[in-house]
Short mmCIF file of C-alpha atoms and ligand atoms in Angstrom, two decimals:
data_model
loop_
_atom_site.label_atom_id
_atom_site.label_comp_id
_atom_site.label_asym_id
_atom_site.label_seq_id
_atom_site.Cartn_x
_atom_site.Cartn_y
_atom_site.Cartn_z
CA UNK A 23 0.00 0.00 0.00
CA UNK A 24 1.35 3.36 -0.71
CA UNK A 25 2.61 5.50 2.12
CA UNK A 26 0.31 8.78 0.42
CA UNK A 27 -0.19 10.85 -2.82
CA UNK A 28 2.03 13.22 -3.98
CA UNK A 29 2.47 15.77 -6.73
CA UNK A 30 5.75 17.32 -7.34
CA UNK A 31 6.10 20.86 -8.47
CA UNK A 32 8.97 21.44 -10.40
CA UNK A 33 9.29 18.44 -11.00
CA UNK A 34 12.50 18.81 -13.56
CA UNK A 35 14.14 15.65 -14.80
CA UNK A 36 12.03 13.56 -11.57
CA UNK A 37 15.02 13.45 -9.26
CA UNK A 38 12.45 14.08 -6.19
CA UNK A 39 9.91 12.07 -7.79
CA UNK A 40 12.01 8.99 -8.04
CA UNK A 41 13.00 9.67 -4.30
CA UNK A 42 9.10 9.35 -3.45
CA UNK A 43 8.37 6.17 -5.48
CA UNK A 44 11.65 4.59 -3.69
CA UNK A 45 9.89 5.54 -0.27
CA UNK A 46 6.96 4.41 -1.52
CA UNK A 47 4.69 7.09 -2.33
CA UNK A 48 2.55 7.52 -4.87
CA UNK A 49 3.44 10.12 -7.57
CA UNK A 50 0.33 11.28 -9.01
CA UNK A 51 0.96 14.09 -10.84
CA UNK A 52 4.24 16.66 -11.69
CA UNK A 53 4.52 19.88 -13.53
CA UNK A 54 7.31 21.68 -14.75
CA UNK A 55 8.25 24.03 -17.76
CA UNK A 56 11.02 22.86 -19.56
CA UNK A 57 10.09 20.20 -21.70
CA UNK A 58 13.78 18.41 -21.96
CA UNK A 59 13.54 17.49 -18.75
CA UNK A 60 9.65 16.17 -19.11
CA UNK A 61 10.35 14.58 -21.56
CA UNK A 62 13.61 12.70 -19.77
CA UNK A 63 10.74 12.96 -16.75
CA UNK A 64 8.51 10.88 -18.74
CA UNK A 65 10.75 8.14 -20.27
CA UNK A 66 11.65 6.86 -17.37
CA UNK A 67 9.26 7.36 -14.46
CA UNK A 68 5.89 6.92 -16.97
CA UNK A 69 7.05 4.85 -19.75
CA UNK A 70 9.16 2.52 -17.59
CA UNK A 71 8.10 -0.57 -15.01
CA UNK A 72 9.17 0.79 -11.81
CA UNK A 73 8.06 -2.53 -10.08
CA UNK A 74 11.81 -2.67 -8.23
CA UNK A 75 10.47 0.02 -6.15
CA UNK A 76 7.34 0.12 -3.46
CA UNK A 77 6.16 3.43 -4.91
CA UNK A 78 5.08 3.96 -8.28
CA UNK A 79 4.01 6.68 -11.07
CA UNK A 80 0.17 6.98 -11.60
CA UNK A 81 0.28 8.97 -14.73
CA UNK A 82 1.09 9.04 -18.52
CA UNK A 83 2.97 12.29 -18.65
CA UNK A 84 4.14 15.20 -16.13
CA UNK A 85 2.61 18.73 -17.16
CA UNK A 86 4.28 20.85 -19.16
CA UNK A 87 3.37 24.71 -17.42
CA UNK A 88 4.22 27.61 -16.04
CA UNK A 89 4.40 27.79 -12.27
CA UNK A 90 5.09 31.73 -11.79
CA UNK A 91 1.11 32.35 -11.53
CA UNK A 92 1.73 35.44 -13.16
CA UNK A 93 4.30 36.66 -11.06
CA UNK A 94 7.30 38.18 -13.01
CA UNK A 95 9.36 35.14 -13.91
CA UNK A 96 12.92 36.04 -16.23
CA UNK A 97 13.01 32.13 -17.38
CA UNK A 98 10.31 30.77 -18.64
CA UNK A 99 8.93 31.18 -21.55
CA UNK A 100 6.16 33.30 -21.77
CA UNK A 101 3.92 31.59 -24.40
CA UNK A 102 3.25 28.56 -21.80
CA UNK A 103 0.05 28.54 -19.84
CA UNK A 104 0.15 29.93 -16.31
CA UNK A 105 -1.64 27.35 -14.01
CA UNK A 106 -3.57 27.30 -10.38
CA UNK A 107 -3.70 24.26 -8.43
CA UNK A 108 -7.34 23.84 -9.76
CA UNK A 109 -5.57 23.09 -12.75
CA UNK A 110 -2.85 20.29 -11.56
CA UNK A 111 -6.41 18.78 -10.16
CA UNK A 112 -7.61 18.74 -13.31
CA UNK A 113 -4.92 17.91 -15.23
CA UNK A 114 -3.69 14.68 -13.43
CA UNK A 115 -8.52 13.93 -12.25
CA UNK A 116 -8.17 14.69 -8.97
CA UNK A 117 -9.76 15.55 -6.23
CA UNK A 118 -9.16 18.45 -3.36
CA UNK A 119 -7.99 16.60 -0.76
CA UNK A 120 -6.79 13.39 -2.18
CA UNK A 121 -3.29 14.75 -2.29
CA UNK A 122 -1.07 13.94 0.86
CA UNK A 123 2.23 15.77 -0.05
CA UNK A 124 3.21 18.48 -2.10
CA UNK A 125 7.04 18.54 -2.76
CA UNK A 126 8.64 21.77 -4.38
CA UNK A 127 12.15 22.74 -5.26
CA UNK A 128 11.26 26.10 -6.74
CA UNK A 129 14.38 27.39 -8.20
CA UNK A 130 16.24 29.91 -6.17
CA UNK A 131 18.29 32.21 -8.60
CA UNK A 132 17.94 34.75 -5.72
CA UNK A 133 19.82 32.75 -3.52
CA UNK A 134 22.52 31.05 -5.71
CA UNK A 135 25.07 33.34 -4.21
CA UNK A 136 26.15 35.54 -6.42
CA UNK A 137 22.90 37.24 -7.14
CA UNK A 138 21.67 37.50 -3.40
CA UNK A 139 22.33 41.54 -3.41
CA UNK A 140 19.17 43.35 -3.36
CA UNK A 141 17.47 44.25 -0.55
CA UNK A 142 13.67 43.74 0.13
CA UNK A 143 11.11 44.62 2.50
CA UNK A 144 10.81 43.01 5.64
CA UNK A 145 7.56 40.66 5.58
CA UNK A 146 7.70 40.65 1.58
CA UNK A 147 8.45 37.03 -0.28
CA UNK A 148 11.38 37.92 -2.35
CA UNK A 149 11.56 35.59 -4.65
CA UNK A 150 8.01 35.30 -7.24
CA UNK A 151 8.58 31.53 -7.65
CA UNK A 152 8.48 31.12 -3.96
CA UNK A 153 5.63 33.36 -3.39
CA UNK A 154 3.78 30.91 -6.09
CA UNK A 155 4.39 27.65 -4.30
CA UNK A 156 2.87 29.30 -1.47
CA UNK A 157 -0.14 29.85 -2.78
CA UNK A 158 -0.38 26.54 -5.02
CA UNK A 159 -0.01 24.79 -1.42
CA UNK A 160 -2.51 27.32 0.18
CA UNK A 161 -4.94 26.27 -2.37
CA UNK A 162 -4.48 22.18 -1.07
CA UNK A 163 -3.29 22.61 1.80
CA UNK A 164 -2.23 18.68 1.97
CA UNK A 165 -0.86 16.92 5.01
CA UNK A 166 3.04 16.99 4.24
CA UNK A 167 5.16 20.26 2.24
CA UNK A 168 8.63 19.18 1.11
CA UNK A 169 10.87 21.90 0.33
CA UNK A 170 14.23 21.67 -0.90
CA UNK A 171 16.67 24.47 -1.76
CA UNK A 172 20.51 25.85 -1.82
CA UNK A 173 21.99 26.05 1.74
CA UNK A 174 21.67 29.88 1.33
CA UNK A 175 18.27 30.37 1.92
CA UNK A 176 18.69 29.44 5.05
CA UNK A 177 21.66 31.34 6.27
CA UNK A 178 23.15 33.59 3.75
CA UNK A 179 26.47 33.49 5.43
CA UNK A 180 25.12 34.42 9.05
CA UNK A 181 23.85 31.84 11.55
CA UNK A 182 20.21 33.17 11.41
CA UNK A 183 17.52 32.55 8.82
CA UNK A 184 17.37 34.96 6.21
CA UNK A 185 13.88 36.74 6.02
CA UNK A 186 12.89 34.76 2.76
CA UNK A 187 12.83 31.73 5.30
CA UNK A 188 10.97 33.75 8.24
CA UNK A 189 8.55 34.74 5.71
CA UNK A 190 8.14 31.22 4.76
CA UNK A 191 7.42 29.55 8.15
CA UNK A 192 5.43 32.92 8.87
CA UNK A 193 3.08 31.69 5.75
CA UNK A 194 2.96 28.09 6.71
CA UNK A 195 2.04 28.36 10.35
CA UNK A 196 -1.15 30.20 9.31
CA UNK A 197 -2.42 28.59 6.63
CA UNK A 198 -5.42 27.25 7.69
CA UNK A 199 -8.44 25.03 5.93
CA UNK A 200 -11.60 25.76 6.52
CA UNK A 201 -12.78 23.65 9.12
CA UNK A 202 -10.25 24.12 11.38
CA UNK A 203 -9.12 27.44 13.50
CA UNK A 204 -5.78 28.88 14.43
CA UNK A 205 -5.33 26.28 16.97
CA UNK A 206 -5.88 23.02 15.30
CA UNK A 207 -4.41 24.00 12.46
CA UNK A 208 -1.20 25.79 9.94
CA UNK A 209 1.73 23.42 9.12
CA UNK A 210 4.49 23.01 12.47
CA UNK A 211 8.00 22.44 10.57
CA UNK A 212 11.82 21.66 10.48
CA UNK A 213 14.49 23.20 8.42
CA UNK A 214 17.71 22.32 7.90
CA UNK A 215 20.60 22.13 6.36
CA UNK A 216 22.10 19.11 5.26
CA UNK A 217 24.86 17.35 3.15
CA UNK A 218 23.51 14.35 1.08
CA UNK A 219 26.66 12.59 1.96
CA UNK A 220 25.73 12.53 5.50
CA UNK A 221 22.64 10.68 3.42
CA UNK A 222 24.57 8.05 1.63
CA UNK A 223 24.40 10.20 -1.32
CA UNK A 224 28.32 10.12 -3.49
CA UNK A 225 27.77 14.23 -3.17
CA UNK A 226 28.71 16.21 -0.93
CA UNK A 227 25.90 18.86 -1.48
CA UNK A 228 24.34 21.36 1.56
CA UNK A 229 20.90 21.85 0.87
CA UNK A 230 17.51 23.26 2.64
CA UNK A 231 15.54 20.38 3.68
CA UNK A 232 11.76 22.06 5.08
CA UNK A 233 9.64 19.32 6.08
CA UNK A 234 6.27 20.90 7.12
CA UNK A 235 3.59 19.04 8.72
CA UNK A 236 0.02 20.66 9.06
CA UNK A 237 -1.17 20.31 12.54
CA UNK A 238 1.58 19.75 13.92
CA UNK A 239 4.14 20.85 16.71
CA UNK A 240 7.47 21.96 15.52
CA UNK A 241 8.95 20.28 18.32
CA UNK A 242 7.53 16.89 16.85
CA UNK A 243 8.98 16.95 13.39
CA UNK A 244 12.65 15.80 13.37
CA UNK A 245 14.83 15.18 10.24
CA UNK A 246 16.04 12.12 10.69
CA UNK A 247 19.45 11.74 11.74
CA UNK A 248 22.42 11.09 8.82
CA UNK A 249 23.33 7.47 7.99
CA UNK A 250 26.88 8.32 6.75
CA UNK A 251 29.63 10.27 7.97
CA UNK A 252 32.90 10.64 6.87
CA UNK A 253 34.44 8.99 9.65
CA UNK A 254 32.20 7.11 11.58
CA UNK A 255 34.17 6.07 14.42
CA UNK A 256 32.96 3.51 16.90
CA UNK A 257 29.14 4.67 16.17
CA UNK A 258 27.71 1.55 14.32
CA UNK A 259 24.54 3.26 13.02
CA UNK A 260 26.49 5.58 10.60
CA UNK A 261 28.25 3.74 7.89
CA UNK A 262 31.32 5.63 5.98
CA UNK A 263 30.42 8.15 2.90
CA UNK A 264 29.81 6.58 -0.57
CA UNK A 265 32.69 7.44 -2.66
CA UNK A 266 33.39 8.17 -6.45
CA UNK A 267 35.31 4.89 -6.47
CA UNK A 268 31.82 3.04 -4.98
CA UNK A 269 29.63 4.70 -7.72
CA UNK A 270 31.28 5.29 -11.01
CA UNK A 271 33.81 2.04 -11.24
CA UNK A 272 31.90 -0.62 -12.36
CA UNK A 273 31.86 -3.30 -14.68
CA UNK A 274 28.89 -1.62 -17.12
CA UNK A 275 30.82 1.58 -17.56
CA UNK A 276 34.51 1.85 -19.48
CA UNK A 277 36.49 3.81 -18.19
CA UNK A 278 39.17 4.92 -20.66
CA UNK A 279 37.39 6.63 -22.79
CA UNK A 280 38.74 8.02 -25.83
CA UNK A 281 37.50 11.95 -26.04
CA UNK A 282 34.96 12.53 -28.30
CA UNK A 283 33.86 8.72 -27.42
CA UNK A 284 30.73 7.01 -26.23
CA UNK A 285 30.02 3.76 -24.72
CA UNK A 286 27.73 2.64 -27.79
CA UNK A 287 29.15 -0.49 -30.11
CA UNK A 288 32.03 -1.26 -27.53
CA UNK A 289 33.07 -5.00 -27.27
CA UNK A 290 31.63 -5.89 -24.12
CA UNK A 291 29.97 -2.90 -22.61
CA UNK A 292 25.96 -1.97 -23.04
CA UNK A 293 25.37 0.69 -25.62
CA UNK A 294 24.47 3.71 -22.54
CA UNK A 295 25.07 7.14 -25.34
CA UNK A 296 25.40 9.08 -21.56
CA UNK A 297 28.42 7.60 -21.35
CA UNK A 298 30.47 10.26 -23.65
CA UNK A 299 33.38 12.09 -22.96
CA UNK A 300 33.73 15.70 -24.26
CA UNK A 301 36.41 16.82 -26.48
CA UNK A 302 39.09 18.93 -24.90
CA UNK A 303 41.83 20.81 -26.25
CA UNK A 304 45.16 19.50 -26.33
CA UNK A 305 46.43 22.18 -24.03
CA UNK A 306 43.73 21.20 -21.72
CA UNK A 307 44.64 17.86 -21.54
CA UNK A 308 48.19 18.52 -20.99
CA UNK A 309 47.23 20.56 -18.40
CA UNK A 310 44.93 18.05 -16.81
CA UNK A 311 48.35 15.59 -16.61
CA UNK A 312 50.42 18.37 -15.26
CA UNK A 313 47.72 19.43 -12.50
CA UNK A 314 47.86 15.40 -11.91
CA UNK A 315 51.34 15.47 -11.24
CA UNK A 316 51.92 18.44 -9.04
CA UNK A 317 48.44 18.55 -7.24
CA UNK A 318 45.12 18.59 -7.48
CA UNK A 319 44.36 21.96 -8.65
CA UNK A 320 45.93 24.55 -11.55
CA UNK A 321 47.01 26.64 -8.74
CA UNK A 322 49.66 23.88 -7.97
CA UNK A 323 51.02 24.79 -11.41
CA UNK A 324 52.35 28.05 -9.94
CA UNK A 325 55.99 28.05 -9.38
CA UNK A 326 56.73 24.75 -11.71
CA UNK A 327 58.03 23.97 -15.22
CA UNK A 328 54.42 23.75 -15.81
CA UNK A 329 53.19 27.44 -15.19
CA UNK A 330 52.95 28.24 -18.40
CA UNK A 331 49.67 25.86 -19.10
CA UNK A 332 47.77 27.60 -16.83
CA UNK A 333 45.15 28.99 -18.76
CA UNK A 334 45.35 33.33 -19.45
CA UNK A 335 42.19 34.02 -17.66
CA UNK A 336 43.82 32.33 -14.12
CA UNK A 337 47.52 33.78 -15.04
CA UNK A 338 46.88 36.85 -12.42
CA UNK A 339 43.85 35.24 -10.64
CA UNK A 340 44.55 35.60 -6.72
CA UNK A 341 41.82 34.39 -5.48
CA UNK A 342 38.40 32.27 -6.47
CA UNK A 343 38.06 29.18 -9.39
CA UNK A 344 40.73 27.39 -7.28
CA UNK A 345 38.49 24.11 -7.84
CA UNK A 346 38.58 24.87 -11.98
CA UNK A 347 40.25 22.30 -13.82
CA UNK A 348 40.73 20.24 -10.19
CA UNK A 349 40.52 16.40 -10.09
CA UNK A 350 38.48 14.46 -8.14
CA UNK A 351 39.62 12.30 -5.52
CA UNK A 352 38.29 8.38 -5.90
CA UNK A 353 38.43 8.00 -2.49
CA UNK A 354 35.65 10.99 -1.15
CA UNK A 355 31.96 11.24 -2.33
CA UNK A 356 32.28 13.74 -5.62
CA UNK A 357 31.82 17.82 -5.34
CA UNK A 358 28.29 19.32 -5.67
CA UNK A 359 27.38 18.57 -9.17
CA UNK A 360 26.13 21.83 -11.18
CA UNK A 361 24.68 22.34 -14.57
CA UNK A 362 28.37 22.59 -15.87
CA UNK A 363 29.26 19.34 -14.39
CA UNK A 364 30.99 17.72 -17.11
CA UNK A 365 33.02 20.57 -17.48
CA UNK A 366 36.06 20.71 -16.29
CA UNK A 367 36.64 24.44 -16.33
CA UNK A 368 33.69 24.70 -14.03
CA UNK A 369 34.75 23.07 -11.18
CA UNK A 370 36.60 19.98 -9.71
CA UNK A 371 34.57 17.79 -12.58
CA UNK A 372 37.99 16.06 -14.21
CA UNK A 373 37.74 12.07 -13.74
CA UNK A 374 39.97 10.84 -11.51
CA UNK A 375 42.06 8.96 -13.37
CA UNK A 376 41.27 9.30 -16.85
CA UNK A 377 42.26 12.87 -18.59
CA UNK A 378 38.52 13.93 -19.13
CA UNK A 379 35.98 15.23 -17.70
CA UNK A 380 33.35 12.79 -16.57
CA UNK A 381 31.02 11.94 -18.65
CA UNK A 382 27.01 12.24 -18.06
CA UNK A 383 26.32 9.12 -17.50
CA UNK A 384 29.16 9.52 -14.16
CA UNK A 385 27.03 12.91 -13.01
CA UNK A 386 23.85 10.95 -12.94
CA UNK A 387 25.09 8.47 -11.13
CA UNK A 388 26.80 10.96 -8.40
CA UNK A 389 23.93 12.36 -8.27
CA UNK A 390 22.53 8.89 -7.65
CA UNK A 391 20.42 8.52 -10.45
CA UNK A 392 20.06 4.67 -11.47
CA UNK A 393 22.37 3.37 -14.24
CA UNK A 394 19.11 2.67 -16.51
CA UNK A 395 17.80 6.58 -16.24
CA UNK A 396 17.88 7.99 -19.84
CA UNK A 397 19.02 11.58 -20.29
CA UNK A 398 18.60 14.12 -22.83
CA UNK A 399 20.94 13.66 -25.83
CA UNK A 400 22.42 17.21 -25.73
CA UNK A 401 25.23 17.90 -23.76
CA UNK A 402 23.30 21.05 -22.05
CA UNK A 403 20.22 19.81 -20.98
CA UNK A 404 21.64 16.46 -19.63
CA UNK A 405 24.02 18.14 -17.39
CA UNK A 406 21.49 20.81 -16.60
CA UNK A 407 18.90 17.96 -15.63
CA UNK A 408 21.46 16.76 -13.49
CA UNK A 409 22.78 19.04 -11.89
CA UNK A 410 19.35 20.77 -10.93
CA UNK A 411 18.32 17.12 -9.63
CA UNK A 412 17.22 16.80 -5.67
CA UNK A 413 19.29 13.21 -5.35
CA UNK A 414 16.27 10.56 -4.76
CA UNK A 415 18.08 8.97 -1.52
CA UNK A 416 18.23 12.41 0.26
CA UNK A 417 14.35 12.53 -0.48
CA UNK A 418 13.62 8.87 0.27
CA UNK A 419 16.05 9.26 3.60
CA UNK A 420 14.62 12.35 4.84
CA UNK A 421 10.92 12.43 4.22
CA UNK A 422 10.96 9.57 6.88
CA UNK A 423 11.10 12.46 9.50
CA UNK A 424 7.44 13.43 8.69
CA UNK A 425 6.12 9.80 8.98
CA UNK A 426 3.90 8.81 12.41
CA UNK A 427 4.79 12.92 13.60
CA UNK A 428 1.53 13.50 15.46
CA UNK A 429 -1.50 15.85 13.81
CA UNK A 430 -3.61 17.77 16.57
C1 SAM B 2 15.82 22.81 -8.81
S1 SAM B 2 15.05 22.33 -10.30
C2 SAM B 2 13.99 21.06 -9.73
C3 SAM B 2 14.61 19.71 -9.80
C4 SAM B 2 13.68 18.56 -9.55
N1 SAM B 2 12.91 18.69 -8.35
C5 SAM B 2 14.47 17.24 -9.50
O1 SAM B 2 14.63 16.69 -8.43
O2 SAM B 2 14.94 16.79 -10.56
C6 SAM B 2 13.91 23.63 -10.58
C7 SAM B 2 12.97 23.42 -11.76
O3 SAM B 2 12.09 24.55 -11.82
C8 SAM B 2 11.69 24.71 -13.17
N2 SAM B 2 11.10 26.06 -13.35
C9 SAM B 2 11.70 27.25 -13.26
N3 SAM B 2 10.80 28.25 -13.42
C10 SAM B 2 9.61 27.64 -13.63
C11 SAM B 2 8.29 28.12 -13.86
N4 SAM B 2 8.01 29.42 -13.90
N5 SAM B 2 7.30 27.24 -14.05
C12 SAM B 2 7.55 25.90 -14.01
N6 SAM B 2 8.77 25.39 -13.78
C13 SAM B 2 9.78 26.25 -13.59
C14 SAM B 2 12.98 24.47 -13.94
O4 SAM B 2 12.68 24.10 -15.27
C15 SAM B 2 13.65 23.36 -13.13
O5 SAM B 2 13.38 22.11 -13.69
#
């Protein structure tokens, strides 16, 4: 029997999703607006027997909308539908009320960092994709929220929640349906942040994880504690973080890769086309086996016979891109995958042993994605699929924390 109903919003490539159905939830219905990663959405969490799972899929195809409800949104396009919750209803014939949990990563470009420099009123939602999922869950208001985010929501820098958060929890804890008062009713919570290796995921990623349980205390929802640590001592419960070596060397996958090459028609391997290794330059590859040799980074370069592969744009760089070009180590779970994660200008994505970057095929998998999930054929969307993905065993590990938590 399935643990409850849930439809994901922003659904992307199904990362979440598949989390769910590994639980053993019930997906029954996802929207999103970028139909690449629908489409990679649909092939393998509609189209394909997920019987190896105790969840499952109850629909033919996630919904291709907007999500903005209006509200200014720079990145979608603007000939798609806007949509109410009405709509999802609709959409996927259901009911209000039949849906248990509503999980939403709504992208955070506002909080990615770099672009966290205007200020905003006190008590105002900053962010217009935010504000939406708000009132998409006001309009269900379903047992269980799942929220997921960057770490910077939560504490841009400072140990305090930012106000986008306050705001947030403000919204939550008075949402209330009709039959019930102040008292009985708006959603307790817990958010955190956490590192999916402390998960068992091969990342090691800090997200927001908001778990928020209508009618409950806060006091009653716990995330549940991490299963992997990177030394776990004497404690027996934790078991030791899942490593590159643990997730991308394997029999299925070659590993020495000529660039330019995929794993398709190779004596002995399945045909997997995710499997491909960019081209690179031939300065960038001697560079790769010089950064190999002196370190792990192109800032060990400095000061060797070697200094002069460094590319011009670091030549007078002091500080920042210190993980550019950088190697991964076999032996730790991999960096936080991004949509340039299979490039190795853009971070600490060069295989560890082989001078390439990794392929796709290696990000899904650190992102712990399946070895059967299909990904889009061009090089941009599959890594931006991936590397927007919410890894399904951080889902499936901490959505447990809302399970048995009391309602009032
Ligand atoms: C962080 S990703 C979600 C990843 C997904 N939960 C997973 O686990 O694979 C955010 C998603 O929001 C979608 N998005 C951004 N703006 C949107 C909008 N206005 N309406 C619908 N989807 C939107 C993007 O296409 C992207 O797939």
């Amino acid at each position: 029997m399935s643990k409850g109903k849930v439809v994901d919003l922003f659904c992307g490539a199904g990362g979440a999703s598949l989390g769910f159905v590994q639980a053993g939830y019930e997906v029954v219905g996802a929207v999103d607006a970028y139909e690449r990663a629908l489409n990679t959405y649909q092939k393998n969490l509609c189209q394909r027997s997920l019987d190896e799972y105790s969840g499952s899929v109850s629909f033919d195809a996630p919904l291709q909308a907007d999500l903005s409800r209006g509200y200014e949104d720079n990145d979608v396009d603007n000939e798609l539908p806007t949509v109410t919750f009405e709509d999802i209803r609709e959409e996927f014939d259901l009911e209000k009320g039949d849906i248990d949990v509503i999980c939403g990563c709504p992208p955070c470009q506002n909080f990615s960092g770099l672009r966290d420099t205007d200020p905003w009123p006190s008590g105002k939602p900053k962010d217009n994709l935010l504000r939406a999922y708000v009132e998409f869950i006001e309009e269900e208001i379903p047992d269980v929220v799942f929220f997921e985010n960057v770490s910077n929501i939560m504490n841009a820098g400072e140990e305090v929640p930012t106000d986008y958060i306050d705001w947030l929890v403000r919204r939550m804890a008075t949402m209330t349906r009709s039959e019930d008062t102040l008292d009985n009713g708006g959603y307790g919570y817990e958010l955190d942040v956490v590192n999916a290796a402390n998960y068992g995921v091969p990342q090691k990623r800090n997200r927001t994880i908001g778990m928020f349980v209508y009618g409950a205390e806060d006091s009653d929802i716990e995330l549940p504690e991490p299963t992997h640590a990177e030394s776990p001592g004497d404690d027996e419960d934790l078991r030791k973080w899942t490593t590159v070596r643990d997730t991308i060397r394997r029999d299925d996958l070659k590993e020495d890769l000529d660039l330019g090459q995929k794993q398709v028609g190779i004596d002995g391997y399945p045909d997997d086309p995710a499997h491909r290794a960019h081209r690179h330059q031939d300065s960038t590859v001697k560079m790769i086996r010089a950064i190999r040799r002196h370190g792990g980074s192109w800032r060990d370069l400095r000061g060797t016979e070697d200094e002069n592969l460094i590319k011009e744009c670091h030549q007078n760089l002091n500080s920042g891109a210190s993980s550019a070009y950088g190697i991964m180590n076999w032996d730790e779970p991999a960096p936080t995958m991004t949509t340039r994660c299979t490039n190795v200008s853009s971070g600490r994505f060069t295989h560890p042993s082989e001078d390439r970057g990794i392929t796709f095929r290696e990000a899904a998998l650190l992102m712990d994605f399946p070895i059967w999930y299909e990904l889009p054929s061009t090089n941009q969307d599959a890594e931006r699929v991936v590397g927007n993905a919410v890894p399904p065993t951080l889902v499936k590990r901490t959505i447990n924390g809302t399970e048995g938590v009391k309602i009032r």
